[in-house]
Amino acid sequence: MRGSAVRQGRSVRWSMMIAVGAGLLAGGVARADNHLATCSVRMIDALHEPGGVDPRITVLRPYLEQPPFTAWKSFRLVEEKTFTIAHETTEKFTLPNGSQASLTFVEHMLRPDGKHRLRLRLEIEKRAQKVLDTTFVLDEGGVVLQAGQKHGKGLLVLGFSCAIPNG
Amino acid sequence: MGNQHDETLQRYFDGELAPEERARFEAELTADDRERLAALDEMHALVAGALEGAAADVDLWGAIEGQVRAASLPAPGATSIKSAARRGRDRARGRRLFGTGAGLVLAAAATLLLFMYPRHPNHPTNGCDIESLEVAGAVATVIQVADEPHPGDGDTTIIWTEEDK
């Protein structure tokens, strides 16, 4: 009888330990999936006429003043959007040239060296036809540029940057 | 027709057209063609003009080591105890010189590397890995440009799309 009670006691303790461990593990996974990404999209017109770089996009000047952009002499910020995307969700927005774009926060990754990276998917549709579909992994806070779409007399340049505020 | 024109444009840029064909093509160049040629030229320069540190060709270590060893060699023909002691002192001094020289070389190399490739650990880096890329009605090129504000911290990625005519 006493031996049976002891075995039952051990069984209860093991069950509790497994339950606590599973809860901790589940909590850890849930924390990773709850990351929100704050992203900014700068939509820029590149024109051949002289005009320099819009002061509002000074942070992109080093990239816009070197190849392959040197044929364009002025860069004007047309619109800037900032939004927060939850994990595995998509933010849709309209580009100045009428195309529809969407940015999906696919995954958040933490490298062993502590650097945060985000896997993102960018899709652009023109007249209901998908013209660009790319998935990339970007350093948190880093910038990736997409350029080449026509807009008026110039070129459309998109600058994407995302961060994990609570990462 | 569009693809053939693109191919001819590329051949023109590469200098593969015969003189008569080249002259005829140049006479028919549009403003858009000239823009594309300018972009091709810049991309070509970007690829061909990668910087190599001149220091890679300078053997500082070898030069200083050679001089230090030459300074630490004992006088030829010495056989006395005093000479042996002097040789010992010279070797010790040579080791100190060698060690000091090695330290200087390492410090100089580290300084040179930091000057050429400064590290800015507190600013975001633009590391980007393209995992998939699909386009329709356009040609896409992935271009990596040096992170000019912070050289040595990696490249910045540009996804360049050129719409088909």
PDB file of N, CA, C and O in Angstrom, chain A residues 79-126:
ATOM      1  N   GLU A  79       6.053  59.145 -51.589  1.00  0.00           N
ATOM      2  CA  GLU A  79       5.199  58.698 -50.487  1.00  0.00           C
ATOM      3  C   GLU A  79       6.001  57.774 -49.581  1.00  0.00           C
ATOM      4  O   GLU A  79       6.911  57.088 -50.050  1.00  0.00           O
ATOM      5  N   GLU A  80       5.672  57.802 -48.322  1.00  0.00           N
ATOM      6  CA  GLU A  80       6.307  56.902 -47.372  1.00  0.00           C
ATOM      7  C   GLU A  80       5.220  56.273 -46.511  1.00  0.00           C
ATOM      8  O   GLU A  80       4.344  56.973 -45.989  1.00  0.00           O
ATOM      9  N   LYS A  81       5.298  54.974 -46.395  1.00  0.00           N
ATOM     10  CA  LYS A  81       4.331  54.256 -45.554  1.00  0.00           C
ATOM     11  C   LYS A  81       5.076  53.511 -44.458  1.00  0.00           C
ATOM     12  O   LYS A  81       6.133  52.939 -44.693  1.00  0.00           O
ATOM     13  N   THR A  82       4.498  53.558 -43.279  1.00  0.00           N
ATOM     14  CA  THR A  82       5.030  52.787 -42.154  1.00  0.00           C
ATOM     15  C   THR A  82       3.896  51.971 -41.579  1.00  0.00           C
ATOM     16  O   THR A  82       2.803  52.494 -41.336  1.00  0.00           O
ATOM     17  N   PHE A  83       4.142  50.696 -41.387  1.00  0.00           N
ATOM     18  CA  PHE A  83       3.078  49.845 -40.857  1.00  0.00           C
ATOM     19  C   PHE A  83       3.693  48.734 -40.028  1.00  0.00           C
ATOM     20  O   PHE A  83       4.875  48.423 -40.129  1.00  0.00           O
ATOM     21  N   THR A  84       2.836  48.152 -39.212  1.00  0.00           N
ATOM     22  CA  THR A  84       3.250  47.045 -38.362  1.00  0.00           C
ATOM     23  C   THR A  84       2.588  45.777 -38.876  1.00  0.00           C
ATOM     24  O   THR A  84       1.379  45.742 -39.097  1.00  0.00           O
ATOM     25  N   ILE A  85       3.407  44.772 -39.092  1.00  0.00           N
ATOM     26  CA  ILE A  85       2.902  43.512 -39.622  1.00  0.00           C
ATOM     27  C   ILE A  85       3.126  42.418 -38.591  1.00  0.00           C
ATOM     28  O   ILE A  85       4.239  42.285 -38.067  1.00  0.00           O
ATOM     29  N   ALA A  86       2.083  41.656 -38.347  1.00  0.00           N
ATOM     30  CA  ALA A  86       2.232  40.505 -37.456  1.00  0.00           C
ATOM     31  C   ALA A  86       2.866  39.358 -38.240  1.00  0.00           C
ATOM     32  O   ALA A  86       2.873  39.337 -39.475  1.00  0.00           O
ATOM     33  N   HIS A  87       3.381  38.421 -37.492  1.00  0.00           N
ATOM     34  CA  HIS A  87       4.008  37.243 -38.093  1.00  0.00           C
ATOM     35  C   HIS A  87       3.027  36.537 -39.024  1.00  0.00           C
ATOM     36  O   HIS A  87       1.857  36.341 -38.691  1.00  0.00           O
ATOM     37  N   GLU A  88       3.491  36.195 -40.207  1.00  0.00           N
ATOM     38  CA  GLU A  88       2.714  35.475 -41.226  1.00  0.00           C
ATOM     39  C   GLU A  88       1.481  36.250 -41.676  1.00  0.00           C
ATOM     40  O   GLU A  88       0.453  35.644 -42.013  1.00  0.00           O
ATOM     41  N   THR A  89       1.569  37.556 -41.671  1.00  0.00           N
ATOM     42  CA  THR A  89       0.494  38.370 -42.230  1.00  0.00           C
ATOM     43  C   THR A  89       1.063  39.295 -43.289  1.00  0.00           C
ATOM     44  O   THR A  89       2.274  39.466 -43.401  1.00  0.00           O
ATOM     45  N   THR A  90       0.159  39.861 -44.060  1.00  0.00           N
ATOM     46  CA  THR A  90       0.542  40.627 -45.236  1.00  0.00           C
ATOM     47  C   THR A  90      -0.041  42.022 -45.164  1.00  0.00           C
ATOM     48  O   THR A  90      -1.195  42.211 -44.769  1.00  0.00           O
ATOM     49  N   GLU A  91       0.762  42.987 -45.541  1.00  0.00           N
ATOM     50  CA  GLU A  91       0.302  44.365 -45.656  1.00  0.00           C
ATOM     51  C   GLU A  91       0.268  44.732 -47.128  1.00  0.00           C
ATOM     52  O   GLU A  91       1.273  44.546 -47.832  1.00  0.00           O
ATOM     53  N   LYS A  92      -0.873  45.248 -47.573  1.00  0.00           N
ATOM     54  CA  LYS A  92      -0.999  45.622 -48.982  1.00  0.00           C
ATOM     55  C   LYS A  92      -1.018  47.138 -49.107  1.00  0.00           C
ATOM     56  O   LYS A  92      -1.566  47.836 -48.257  1.00  0.00           O
ATOM     57  N   PHE A  93      -0.447  47.623 -50.193  1.00  0.00           N
ATOM     58  CA  PHE A  93      -0.433  49.065 -50.407  1.00  0.00           C
ATOM     59  C   PHE A  93      -0.310  49.336 -51.898  1.00  0.00           C
ATOM     60  O   PHE A  93       0.111  48.467 -52.674  1.00  0.00           O
ATOM     61  N   THR A  94      -0.686  50.535 -52.267  1.00  0.00           N
ATOM     62  CA  THR A  94      -0.672  50.921 -53.683  1.00  0.00           C
ATOM     63  C   THR A  94       0.553  51.767 -53.972  1.00  0.00           C
ATOM     64  O   THR A  94       0.891  52.673 -53.200  1.00  0.00           O
ATOM     65  N   LEU A  95       1.199  51.473 -55.073  1.00  0.00           N
ATOM     66  CA  LEU A  95       2.379  52.230 -55.483  1.00  0.00           C
ATOM     67  C   LEU A  95       1.953  53.450 -56.296  1.00  0.00           C
ATOM     68  O   LEU A  95       0.850  53.477 -56.864  1.00  0.00           O
ATOM     69  N   PRO A  96       2.827  54.460 -56.388  1.00  0.00           N
ATOM     70  CA  PRO A  96       2.473  55.675 -57.132  1.00  0.00           C
ATOM     71  C   PRO A  96       2.112  55.417 -58.594  1.00  0.00           C
ATOM     72  O   PRO A  96       1.385  56.209 -59.192  1.00  0.00           O
ATOM     73  N   ASN A  97       2.616  54.342 -59.170  1.00  0.00           N
ATOM     74  CA  ASN A  97       2.320  54.063 -60.579  1.00  0.00           C
ATOM     75  C   ASN A  97       1.057  53.211 -60.732  1.00  0.00           C
ATOM     76  O   ASN A  97       0.755  52.733 -61.820  1.00  0.00           O
ATOM     77  N   GLY A  98       0.311  53.032 -59.641  1.00  0.00           N
ATOM     78  CA  GLY A  98      -0.944  52.294 -59.697  1.00  0.00           C
ATOM     79  C   GLY A  98      -0.816  50.806 -59.451  1.00  0.00           C
ATOM     80  O   GLY A  98      -1.825  50.112 -59.301  1.00  0.00           O
ATOM     81  N   SER A  99       0.385  50.287 -59.430  1.00  0.00           N
ATOM     82  CA  SER A  99       0.566  48.863 -59.153  1.00  0.00           C
ATOM     83  C   SER A  99       0.229  48.580 -57.689  1.00  0.00           C
ATOM     84  O   SER A  99       0.309  49.456 -56.827  1.00  0.00           O
ATOM     85  N   GLN A 100      -0.141  47.341 -57.454  1.00  0.00           N
ATOM     86  CA  GLN A 100      -0.475  46.899 -56.095  1.00  0.00           C
ATOM     87  C   GLN A 100       0.693  46.105 -55.536  1.00  0.00           C
ATOM     88  O   GLN A 100       1.192  45.184 -56.195  1.00  0.00           O
ATOM     89  N   ALA A 101       1.115  46.456 -54.361  1.00  0.00           N
ATOM     90  CA  ALA A 101       2.227  45.756 -53.732  1.00  0.00           C
ATOM     91  C   ALA A 101       1.769  45.163 -52.408  1.00  0.00           C
ATOM     92  O   ALA A 101       0.801  45.625 -51.798  1.00  0.00           O
ATOM     93  N   SER A 102       2.480  44.122 -51.996  1.00  0.00           N
ATOM     94  CA  SER A 102       2.197  43.543 -50.687  1.00  0.00           C
ATOM     95  C   SER A 102       3.501  43.063 -50.071  1.00  0.00           C
ATOM     96  O   SER A 102       4.404  42.597 -50.785  1.00  0.00           O
ATOM     97  N   LEU A 103       3.582  43.220 -48.777  1.00  0.00           N
ATOM     98  CA  LEU A 103       4.769  42.803 -48.038  1.00  0.00           C
ATOM     99  C   LEU A 103       4.313  41.854 -46.931  1.00  0.00           C
ATOM    100  O   LEU A 103       3.439  42.197 -46.136  1.00  0.00           O
ATOM    101  N   THR A 104       4.886  40.650 -46.920  1.00  0.00           N
ATOM    102  CA  THR A 104       4.514  39.631 -45.946  1.00  0.00           C
ATOM    103  C   THR A 104       5.662  39.388 -44.988  1.00  0.00           C
ATOM    104  O   THR A 104       6.811  39.211 -45.422  1.00  0.00           O
ATOM    105  N   PHE A 105       5.360  39.416 -43.699  1.00  0.00           N
ATOM    106  CA  PHE A 105       6.344  39.079 -42.673  1.00  0.00           C
ATOM    107  C   PHE A 105       6.286  37.564 -42.510  1.00  0.00           C
ATOM    108  O   PHE A 105       5.398  37.037 -41.850  1.00  0.00           O
ATOM    109  N   VAL A 106       7.238  36.886 -43.106  1.00  0.00           N
ATOM    110  CA  VAL A 106       7.204  35.426 -43.134  1.00  0.00           C
ATOM    111  C   VAL A 106       7.764  34.833 -41.851  1.00  0.00           C
ATOM    112  O   VAL A 106       7.178  33.943 -41.232  1.00  0.00           O
ATOM    113  N   GLU A 107       8.927  35.358 -41.451  1.00  0.00           N
ATOM    114  CA  GLU A 107       9.595  34.727 -40.315  1.00  0.00           C
ATOM    115  C   GLU A 107      10.578  35.676 -39.685  1.00  0.00           C
ATOM    116  O   GLU A 107      11.176  36.512 -40.372  1.00  0.00           O
ATOM    117  N   HIS A 108      10.729  35.529 -38.375  1.00  0.00           N
ATOM    118  CA  HIS A 108      11.763  36.263 -37.663  1.00  0.00           C
ATOM    119  C   HIS A 108      12.835  35.271 -37.231  1.00  0.00           C
ATOM    120  O   HIS A 108      12.527  34.166 -36.776  1.00  0.00           O
ATOM    121  N   MET A 109      14.083  35.642 -37.412  1.00  0.00           N
ATOM    122  CA  MET A 109      15.172  34.740 -37.056  1.00  0.00           C
ATOM    123  C   MET A 109      16.168  35.463 -36.178  1.00  0.00           C
ATOM    124  O   MET A 109      16.427  36.655 -36.353  1.00  0.00           O
ATOM    125  N   LEU A 110      16.741  34.719 -35.267  1.00  0.00           N
ATOM    126  CA  LEU A 110      17.771  35.260 -34.390  1.00  0.00           C
ATOM    127  C   LEU A 110      19.019  34.421 -34.581  1.00  0.00           C
ATOM    128  O   LEU A 110      19.014  33.222 -34.311  1.00  0.00           O
ATOM    129  N   ARG A 111      20.045  35.060 -35.102  1.00  0.00           N
ATOM    130  CA  ARG A 111      21.291  34.337 -35.350  1.00  0.00           C
ATOM    131  C   ARG A 111      22.025  34.087 -34.043  1.00  0.00           C
ATOM    132  O   ARG A 111      21.800  34.797 -33.058  1.00  0.00           O
ATOM    133  N   PRO A 112      22.918  33.124 -34.018  1.00  0.00           N
ATOM    134  CA  PRO A 112      23.686  32.861 -32.794  1.00  0.00           C
ATOM    135  C   PRO A 112      24.466  34.082 -32.318  1.00  0.00           C
ATOM    136  O   PRO A 112      24.720  34.228 -31.122  1.00  0.00           O
ATOM    137  N   ASP A 113      24.843  34.983 -33.248  1.00  0.00           N
ATOM    138  CA  ASP A 113      25.586  36.162 -32.823  1.00  0.00           C
ATOM    139  C   ASP A 113      24.671  37.276 -32.316  1.00  0.00           C
ATOM    140  O   ASP A 113      25.126  38.389 -32.035  1.00  0.00           O
ATOM    141  N   GLY A 114      23.371  36.961 -32.221  1.00  0.00           N
ATOM    142  CA  GLY A 114      22.437  37.944 -31.682  1.00  0.00           C
ATOM    143  C   GLY A 114      21.820  38.855 -32.719  1.00  0.00           C
ATOM    144  O   GLY A 114      20.972  39.687 -32.381  1.00  0.00           O
ATOM    145  N   LYS A 115      22.191  38.717 -33.966  1.00  0.00           N
ATOM    146  CA  LYS A 115      21.635  39.588 -35.001  1.00  0.00           C
ATOM    147  C   LYS A 115      20.238  39.097 -35.386  1.00  0.00           C
ATOM    148  O   LYS A 115      20.017  37.915 -35.645  1.00  0.00           O
ATOM    149  N   HIS A 116      19.288  40.033 -35.418  1.00  0.00           N
ATOM    150  CA  HIS A 116      17.923  39.719 -35.826  1.00  0.00           C
ATOM    151  C   HIS A 116      17.816  39.853 -37.333  1.00  0.00           C
ATOM    152  O   HIS A 116      18.333  40.801 -37.925  1.00  0.00           O
ATOM    153  N   ARG A 117      17.128  38.926 -37.938  1.00  0.00           N
ATOM    154  CA  ARG A 117      16.878  38.991 -39.383  1.00  0.00           C
ATOM    155  C   ARG A 117      15.413  38.671 -39.622  1.00  0.00           C
ATOM    156  O   ARG A 117      14.771  37.954 -38.815  1.00  0.00           O
ATOM    157  N   LEU A 118      14.901  39.184 -40.716  1.00  0.00           N
ATOM    158  CA  LEU A 118      13.496  38.961 -41.042  1.00  0.00           C
ATOM    159  C   LEU A 118      13.396  38.367 -42.441  1.00  0.00           C
ATOM    160  O   LEU A 118      14.039  38.853 -43.372  1.00  0.00           O
ATOM    161  N   ARG A 119      12.579  37.365 -42.563  1.00  0.00           N
ATOM    162  CA  ARG A 119      12.276  36.817 -43.885  1.00  0.00           C
ATOM    163  C   ARG A 119      10.996  37.510 -44.357  1.00  0.00           C
ATOM    164  O   ARG A 119       9.964  37.457 -43.677  1.00  0.00           O
ATOM    165  N   LEU A 120      11.082  38.156 -45.492  1.00  0.00           N
ATOM    166  CA  LEU A 120       9.964  38.930 -46.023  1.00  0.00           C
ATOM    167  C   LEU A 120       9.678  38.497 -47.454  1.00  0.00           C
ATOM    168  O   LEU A 120      10.556  38.010 -48.162  1.00  0.00           O
ATOM    169  N   ARG A 121       8.443  38.713 -47.845  1.00  0.00           N
ATOM    170  CA  ARG A 121       8.050  38.410 -49.222  1.00  0.00           C
ATOM    171  C   ARG A 121       7.412  39.649 -49.827  1.00  0.00           C
ATOM    172  O   ARG A 121       6.478  40.217 -49.258  1.00  0.00           O
ATOM    173  N   LEU A 122       7.936  40.075 -50.953  1.00  0.00           N
ATOM    174  CA  LEU A 122       7.420  41.247 -51.665  1.00  0.00           C
ATOM    175  C   LEU A 122       6.773  40.795 -52.962  1.00  0.00           C
ATOM    176  O   LEU A 122       7.381  40.066 -53.743  1.00  0.00           O
ATOM    177  N   GLU A 123       5.556  41.211 -53.160  1.00  0.00           N
ATOM    178  CA  GLU A 123       4.840  40.895 -54.401  1.00  0.00           C
ATOM    179  C   GLU A 123       4.308  42.194 -54.984  1.00  0.00           C
ATOM    180  O   GLU A 123       3.817  43.073 -54.260  1.00  0.00           O
ATOM    181  N   ILE A 124       4.415  42.301 -56.293  1.00  0.00           N
ATOM    182  CA  ILE A 124       3.890  43.477 -56.992  1.00  0.00           C
ATOM    183  C   ILE A 124       3.023  42.996 -58.145  1.00  0.00           C
ATOM    184  O   ILE A 124       3.446  42.126 -58.925  1.00  0.00           O
ATOM    185  N   GLU A 125       1.840  43.566 -58.222  1.00  0.00           N
ATOM    186  CA  GLU A 125       0.917  43.231 -59.307  1.00  0.00           C
ATOM    187  C   GLU A 125       0.635  44.472 -60.124  1.00  0.00           C
ATOM    188  O   GLU A 125       0.440  45.570 -59.580  1.00  0.00           O
ATOM    189  N   LYS A 126       0.598  44.285 -61.421  1.00  0.00           N
ATOM    190  CA  LYS A 126       0.283  45.381 -62.334  1.00  0.00           C
ATOM    191  C   LYS A 126      -0.874  44.927 -63.204  1.00  0.00           C
ATOM    192  O   LYS A 126      -0.766  43.896 -63.884  1.00  0.00           O
TER     193      LYS A 126
END
